[in-house]
Amino acid sequence: MAESERARLHLFVGSSLGLWWKLLREHGGAQRAYRGRLARILALSALTAPLRAAERLRYGRRVRRTEIAEPPLFIHGFHRSGTTHLYNLLSRDPQFGYVSTFQVLTSPFFLITRGWLERLIAGRIDSKRPGDNVAVALDLPQDVEVAFAAVSPLSPMHQVSFPSRMDAMMQKYGAMRLTPAEMRQWERAYLDVLRKTTLASDGRRLLLKSPVNLGRTGHLLRLFPDAKFVYIVRNPYTVLPSMMQFHRAVAPTYRLQDIDWDHVESAVLAYYDTMMNRYLRERDAIPKGNLVEIRFEELEADALGVLEHVYRELSLPDWETAQARIGAYAKTLTGYEKNVHQLDQRVIDKVERHWGFALREWGYSPPGGG
């Protein structure tokens, strides 16, 4: 294993030994080359067991009694479609609470360790996300699915550890093809994460981002019938190479199995088809006035103009306050350098063959008119 693959802690080192046992049993275990990594993961899992127990004892009843009073605002969109950029902008509005980087890193015990553990690890995390140049800090917003996956096996996020099962995980857990018992288990764990976030956010309305949620629109509406949604779409010709580049950058850090990159690409192509078509089928169930759709390219060009439209369409309050804070944050992004993806004919052919329905739905063509 390359030294660069040893550098970072695994994303789910704070998860319980019971969760890791379920994952290893279901997804084929760790290959010989990665057993040293697995041993470190399990050792840290054992060492953090007292923190998980302390969290349950101190906060368990309080979390269960926490009410999610206001329906959340969900950021919807496929991976690499600008959901993080939109999340970072909207999170500047003080009316929202959100899942923080510290929460996803310590999901099973983040309430009990706020403050002291944050100070301990603040200088030890990367300042930028692997795979792109997005800033990372403990108080910045993060994907709710990472916090959920740290406490539940019912997440496609675990494909980072078990890439041989990527397609199966994406199709089952992303598209919510769960048994009734698994569905109840998913709901309990998901609501537990959201209640913890609500408690940590002093009851503010939750702003939640996860590309995985794109396949759960109907389930989220069942939990929160008055939830609001901002859907963001990006040119599919850009999404495919961006997804592959991101996987190549992130996978070495967390994998416990070798990676077949042809399998990864096939899984990504099938996953986009599944998730986008499910969203297109389910979006009509969202009550009128609770969904707005935007394009990444327009958000990138005029963030404040697009977000003013979002606030107006969703009847969100206090745009004037939000505008000032979002505008101040947007000015700090000057000089940010996006990854540049080479678009060759092979990519164009694959996107048109597998994702042609999305090109037709949103009227995209190859960037630069290629």
Coordinates of C-alpha atoms in Angstrom, one line a residue:
M1 CA 0.0 0.0 0.0
A2 CA 1.4 3.4 -1.0
E3 CA 2.4 5.7 1.9
S4 CA -0.2 8.3 0.7
E5 CA -2.9 5.7 1.3
R6 CA -1.9 5.5 5.0
A7 CA -1.9 9.2 5.7
R8 CA -5.6 9.9 6.6
L9 CA -7.8 8.3 9.2
H10 CA -10.7 6.3 7.7
L11 CA -13.9 8.2 7.5
F12 CA -15.7 5.8 9.8
V13 CA -13.2 5.0 12.5
G14 CA -15.7 6.3 15.1
S15 CA -18.3 3.7 14.1
S16 CA -19.0 0.8 16.4
L17 CA -17.4 -2.6 16.2
G18 CA -20.9 -4.0 15.6
L19 CA -21.4 -1.9 12.6
W20 CA -18.0 -2.8 11.1
W21 CA -18.8 -6.5 11.7
K22 CA -22.0 -6.2 9.7
L23 CA -20.2 -4.4 6.9
L24 CA -17.3 -6.9 6.7
R25 CA -19.7 -9.9 6.8
E26 CA -22.0 -8.5 4.1
H27 CA -19.5 -7.0 1.7
G28 CA -16.7 -9.5 1.4
G29 CA -14.3 -8.4 4.1
A30 CA -10.9 -6.8 3.7
Q31 CA -8.3 -8.1 1.2
R32 CA -4.9 -9.1 2.6
A33 CA -3.2 -5.9 1.4
Y34 CA -5.6 -3.8 3.5
R35 CA -5.7 -5.8 6.7
G36 CA -3.3 -3.4 8.4
R37 CA -5.7 -0.6 7.6
L38 CA -8.6 -2.6 8.9
A39 CA -6.7 -3.4 12.1
R40 CA -6.2 0.3 12.8
I41 CA -9.9 1.0 12.1
L42 CA -11.0 -1.6 14.5
A43 CA -8.5 -0.5 17.1
L44 CA -9.8 3.0 17.0
S45 CA -13.4 1.7 17.0
A46 CA -12.7 -0.1 20.2
L47 CA -10.9 2.8 21.8
T48 CA -13.9 5.2 21.1
A49 CA -16.5 2.7 22.5
P50 CA -16.6 4.6 25.9
L51 CA -17.5 7.8 24.0
R52 CA -20.4 6.2 22.2
A53 CA -21.6 4.8 25.5
A54 CA -21.3 8.1 27.2
E55 CA -23.2 9.8 24.4
R56 CA -26.1 7.3 24.7
L57 CA -26.2 7.7 28.5
R58 CA -26.1 11.5 28.5
Y59 CA -28.0 12.4 25.4
G60 CA -30.0 9.4 24.4
R61 CA -33.3 10.4 26.0
R62 CA -32.9 14.0 25.1
V63 CA -32.2 13.2 21.5
R64 CA -35.3 11.0 21.3
R65 CA -37.4 13.8 22.7
T66 CA -36.0 16.4 20.3
E67 CA -38.7 17.7 17.9
I68 CA -37.8 18.7 14.4
A69 CA -40.3 21.5 14.5
E70 CA -39.8 23.0 11.0
P71 CA -39.7 20.9 7.9
P72 CA -36.1 20.8 6.5
L73 CA -34.9 22.4 3.3
F74 CA -33.2 19.6 1.2
I75 CA -30.6 20.3 -1.4
H76 CA -31.2 17.8 -4.1
G77 CA -28.8 16.9 -7.0
F78 CA -26.6 14.2 -8.3
H79 CA -23.0 13.9 -7.2
R80 CA -20.6 16.5 -8.6
S81 CA -23.5 18.7 -9.7
G82 CA -22.7 21.7 -7.4
T83 CA -24.6 20.6 -4.3
T84 CA -21.7 21.4 -2.1
H85 CA -21.3 24.9 -3.5
L86 CA -25.0 25.5 -3.1
Y87 CA -24.9 24.1 0.5
N88 CA -22.0 26.4 1.4
L89 CA -23.8 29.4 0.1
L90 CA -27.2 28.7 1.8
S91 CA -25.6 27.7 5.1
R92 CA -24.5 31.3 5.6
D93 CA -28.1 32.2 6.3
P94 CA -28.3 32.1 10.1
Q95 CA -31.9 30.7 10.1
F96 CA -30.5 27.3 9.1
G97 CA -28.8 24.6 11.1
Y98 CA -26.7 21.9 9.4
V99 CA -24.5 18.9 9.7
S100 CA -21.0 20.1 10.4
T101 CA -17.7 18.5 9.4
F102 CA -17.0 17.8 13.1
Q103 CA -20.4 16.0 13.3
V104 CA -19.6 13.7 10.3
L105 CA -16.1 12.9 11.7
T106 CA -17.5 12.0 15.1
S107 CA -21.1 11.2 14.4
P108 CA -21.7 8.5 17.0
F109 CA -20.4 10.7 19.8
F110 CA -20.2 14.3 18.6
L111 CA -22.5 15.8 21.2
I112 CA -20.4 14.5 24.1
T113 CA -17.1 15.6 22.5
R114 CA -18.1 19.1 21.2
G115 CA -15.5 21.6 22.3
W116 CA -12.6 19.6 23.6
L117 CA -12.3 17.2 20.8
E118 CA -12.9 19.9 18.2
R119 CA -9.9 21.8 19.6
L120 CA -7.8 18.7 19.6
I121 CA -8.3 17.8 15.9
A122 CA -8.9 21.3 14.4
G123 CA -5.3 21.5 13.2
R124 CA -5.1 17.9 12.0
I125 CA -7.6 17.8 9.2
D126 CA -6.9 18.7 5.6
S127 CA -7.8 22.2 4.6
K128 CA -9.2 21.0 1.3
R129 CA -11.4 18.1 0.3
P130 CA -9.6 15.3 -1.5
G131 CA -10.6 15.2 -5.1
D132 CA -11.3 18.9 -5.6
N133 CA -10.3 22.3 -4.1
V134 CA -13.3 22.7 -1.8
A135 CA -12.4 24.2 1.6
V136 CA -12.8 22.0 4.7
A137 CA -13.1 23.2 8.3
L138 CA -14.8 21.6 11.3
D139 CA -17.6 24.2 11.4
L140 CA -18.4 24.1 7.7
P141 CA -21.4 22.1 6.5
Q142 CA -21.0 18.5 5.3
D143 CA -23.1 15.8 3.7
V144 CA -25.7 14.3 6.1
E145 CA -25.2 10.9 4.5
V146 CA -21.7 10.6 6.0
A147 CA -23.0 11.2 9.5
F148 CA -25.7 8.6 8.8
A149 CA -23.4 6.0 7.4
A150 CA -21.2 6.3 10.5
V151 CA -24.1 4.8 12.5
S152 CA -25.9 2.6 9.9
P153 CA -24.9 -0.1 7.4
L154 CA -27.9 1.0 5.2
S155 CA -25.9 3.6 3.1
P156 CA -24.2 3.5 -0.3
M157 CA -21.5 5.6 1.3
H158 CA -19.8 2.3 2.5
Q159 CA -18.7 1.6 -1.1
V160 CA -15.6 3.8 -0.2
S161 CA -14.5 0.8 1.9
F162 CA -15.9 -2.0 -0.3
P163 CA -15.6 -0.9 -3.9
S164 CA -16.3 -4.4 -5.2
R165 CA -19.8 -3.9 -3.9
M166 CA -20.3 -0.4 -5.3
D167 CA -23.0 -1.1 -7.9
A168 CA -25.0 -3.3 -5.5
M169 CA -24.8 -0.8 -2.7
M170 CA -25.8 2.1 -4.9
Q171 CA -28.7 0.3 -6.4
K172 CA -30.0 -1.0 -3.1
Y173 CA -29.4 1.8 -0.6
G174 CA -29.3 4.7 -3.0
A175 CA -32.6 3.7 -4.6
M176 CA -34.0 2.5 -1.2
R177 CA -34.8 -1.1 -2.3
L178 CA -35.1 -2.1 1.3
T179 CA -37.1 -4.7 3.1
P180 CA -39.8 -3.4 5.5
A181 CA -37.5 -4.2 8.5
E182 CA -34.6 -2.4 6.8
M183 CA -36.8 0.6 6.1
R184 CA -37.8 0.9 9.7
Q185 CA -34.1 0.6 10.7
W186 CA -33.2 3.3 8.1
E187 CA -35.9 5.7 9.4
R188 CA -34.9 5.4 13.0
A189 CA -31.2 6.0 12.3
Y190 CA -31.8 8.8 9.9
L191 CA -34.2 10.6 12.3
D192 CA -31.7 10.1 15.1
V193 CA -29.0 11.9 13.0
L194 CA -31.4 14.8 12.2
R195 CA -32.5 15.1 15.9
K196 CA -28.9 15.3 17.0
T197 CA -28.3 18.0 14.4
T198 CA -31.4 19.9 15.5
L199 CA -30.3 19.7 19.1
A200 CA -26.8 21.0 18.2
S201 CA -28.3 23.7 16.1
D202 CA -30.6 25.0 18.9
G203 CA -33.7 24.0 17.1
R204 CA -33.1 26.0 13.9
R205 CA -34.6 24.8 10.6
L206 CA -32.3 22.1 9.1
L207 CA -30.6 22.6 5.7
L208 CA -29.6 19.1 4.5
K209 CA -27.5 18.2 1.6
S210 CA -26.8 14.7 0.2
P211 CA -26.7 13.5 -3.4
V212 CA -27.9 10.1 -2.0
N213 CA -31.2 11.8 -1.0
L214 CA -32.0 12.2 -4.7
G215 CA -33.4 8.7 -4.7
R216 CA -35.4 9.2 -1.5
T217 CA -37.7 12.0 -2.4
G218 CA -40.8 10.0 -1.7
H219 CA -39.5 8.7 1.6
L220 CA -38.4 12.2 2.7
L221 CA -41.9 13.5 1.9
R222 CA -43.3 10.7 4.1
L223 CA -41.2 11.9 7.0
F224 CA -41.6 15.6 6.3
P225 CA -44.7 16.3 4.1
D226 CA -44.0 20.1 4.0
A227 CA -40.3 19.8 3.3
K228 CA -38.8 22.2 0.7
F229 CA -36.4 21.2 -2.0
V230 CA -33.8 23.0 -4.1
Y231 CA -32.8 20.8 -7.0
I232 CA -29.5 21.6 -8.8
V233 CA -28.5 20.1 -12.2
R234 CA -25.2 20.2 -14.0
N235 CA -24.2 19.3 -17.5
P236 CA -23.9 15.5 -17.6
Y237 CA -21.0 15.7 -19.9
T238 CA -19.1 17.3 -17.1
V239 CA -20.5 15.1 -14.3
L240 CA -19.1 11.8 -15.6
P241 CA -15.4 12.8 -15.7
S242 CA -15.8 14.7 -12.5
M243 CA -17.2 11.7 -10.8
M244 CA -14.4 9.4 -12.0
Q245 CA -11.7 11.9 -11.0
F246 CA -13.2 12.3 -7.5
H247 CA -13.4 8.5 -7.0
R248 CA -9.7 8.2 -8.1
A249 CA -8.7 10.8 -5.6
V250 CA -10.8 9.6 -2.6
A251 CA -10.8 5.8 -3.0
P252 CA -7.2 5.1 -2.0
T253 CA -7.8 6.7 1.4
Y254 CA -10.5 4.4 2.5
R255 CA -10.6 1.2 0.5
L256 CA -10.3 -2.2 2.0
Q257 CA -10.5 -4.0 -1.4
D258 CA -8.8 -3.5 -4.8
I259 CA -10.6 -1.4 -7.3
D260 CA -11.8 -2.3 -10.8
W261 CA -12.1 1.1 -12.5
D262 CA -14.2 -0.3 -15.3
H263 CA -16.7 -1.5 -12.6
V264 CA -16.6 1.9 -11.0
E265 CA -17.5 3.6 -14.3
S266 CA -20.3 1.1 -15.0
A267 CA -21.7 1.6 -11.5
V268 CA -21.6 5.4 -11.9
L269 CA -23.4 5.3 -15.2
A270 CA -26.1 3.0 -13.9
Y271 CA -26.5 4.9 -10.6
Y272 CA -27.1 8.2 -12.4
D273 CA -29.7 6.6 -14.5
T274 CA -31.5 5.1 -11.5
M275 CA -31.3 8.2 -9.3
M276 CA -32.2 10.8 -11.9
N277 CA -35.2 8.8 -13.2
R278 CA -36.4 8.2 -9.7
Y279 CA -36.3 11.9 -9.0
L280 CA -38.1 12.7 -12.3
R281 CA -40.9 10.2 -11.3
E282 CA -41.2 11.5 -7.7
R283 CA -40.8 15.3 -8.0
D284 CA -44.5 15.8 -8.9
A285 CA -45.4 14.6 -5.4
I286 CA -43.6 17.6 -3.9
P287 CA -46.3 20.2 -3.1
K288 CA -46.5 23.3 -5.2
G289 CA -44.3 26.0 -3.9
N290 CA -41.9 23.5 -2.2
L291 CA -39.6 22.8 -5.1
V292 CA -37.3 25.0 -7.2
E293 CA -34.9 23.7 -9.8
I294 CA -31.7 25.6 -10.8
R295 CA -28.7 25.0 -12.9
F296 CA -25.1 24.9 -11.6
E297 CA -23.9 27.0 -14.5
E298 CA -26.3 29.8 -13.6
L299 CA -25.5 29.6 -9.9
E300 CA -21.8 29.8 -10.7
A301 CA -22.4 32.9 -12.9
D302 CA -24.8 34.8 -10.6
A303 CA -25.1 33.2 -7.1
L304 CA -27.1 36.1 -5.5
G305 CA -29.5 36.4 -8.4
V306 CA -30.2 32.6 -8.5
L307 CA -30.6 32.4 -4.7
E308 CA -32.9 35.4 -4.6
H309 CA -35.1 33.4 -7.0
V310 CA -34.9 30.4 -4.7
Y311 CA -36.0 32.3 -1.7
R312 CA -38.8 33.9 -3.6
E313 CA -40.1 30.6 -5.1
L314 CA -39.9 28.7 -1.8
S315 CA -41.2 31.6 0.3
L316 CA -38.2 31.5 2.5
P317 CA -38.0 34.5 4.9
D318 CA -35.3 37.1 5.5
W319 CA -33.7 37.3 2.1
E320 CA -32.2 40.7 3.0
T321 CA -30.2 39.2 6.0
A322 CA -29.2 36.1 4.0
Q323 CA -28.1 38.2 1.0
A324 CA -25.6 40.2 3.0
R325 CA -24.0 37.1 4.6
I326 CA -24.1 35.0 1.4
G327 CA -22.6 37.9 -0.6
A328 CA -19.8 38.3 1.9
Y329 CA -19.0 34.6 1.7
A330 CA -19.2 34.6 -2.1
K331 CA -16.5 37.3 -2.2
T332 CA -14.1 35.0 -0.4
L333 CA -14.3 32.5 -3.3
T334 CA -12.5 34.8 -5.7
G335 CA -9.6 32.9 -7.2
Y336 CA -11.0 29.5 -6.5
E337 CA -9.8 27.1 -9.1
K338 CA -12.1 24.3 -10.3
N339 CA -10.8 21.0 -11.6
V340 CA -10.6 21.0 -15.4
H341 CA -11.9 17.8 -17.0
Q342 CA -10.8 16.7 -20.4
L343 CA -13.8 15.8 -22.5
D344 CA -13.0 13.2 -25.2
Q345 CA -15.2 11.4 -27.6
R346 CA -15.4 8.3 -25.4
V347 CA -17.0 10.4 -22.6
I348 CA -19.4 12.1 -25.0
D349 CA -20.5 8.7 -26.4
K350 CA -21.0 7.2 -23.0
V351 CA -23.0 10.1 -21.7
E352 CA -25.2 10.2 -24.8
R353 CA -25.8 6.4 -24.7
H354 CA -26.5 6.1 -21.0
W355 CA -27.8 9.6 -20.0
G356 CA -29.5 10.8 -23.1
F357 CA -32.8 11.2 -21.2
A358 CA -31.1 13.8 -19.0
L359 CA -29.6 15.7 -21.9
R360 CA -33.1 15.9 -23.4
E361 CA -34.8 16.8 -20.1
W362 CA -32.5 19.8 -19.4
G363 CA -31.3 20.6 -22.9
Y364 CA -27.5 20.1 -22.4
S365 CA -24.9 19.7 -25.1
P366 CA -21.1 19.1 -24.8
P367 CA -19.3 22.1 -23.2
G368 CA -17.8 24.4 -25.8
G369 CA -20.2 23.1 -28.5
G370 CA -18.2 19.9 -29.0

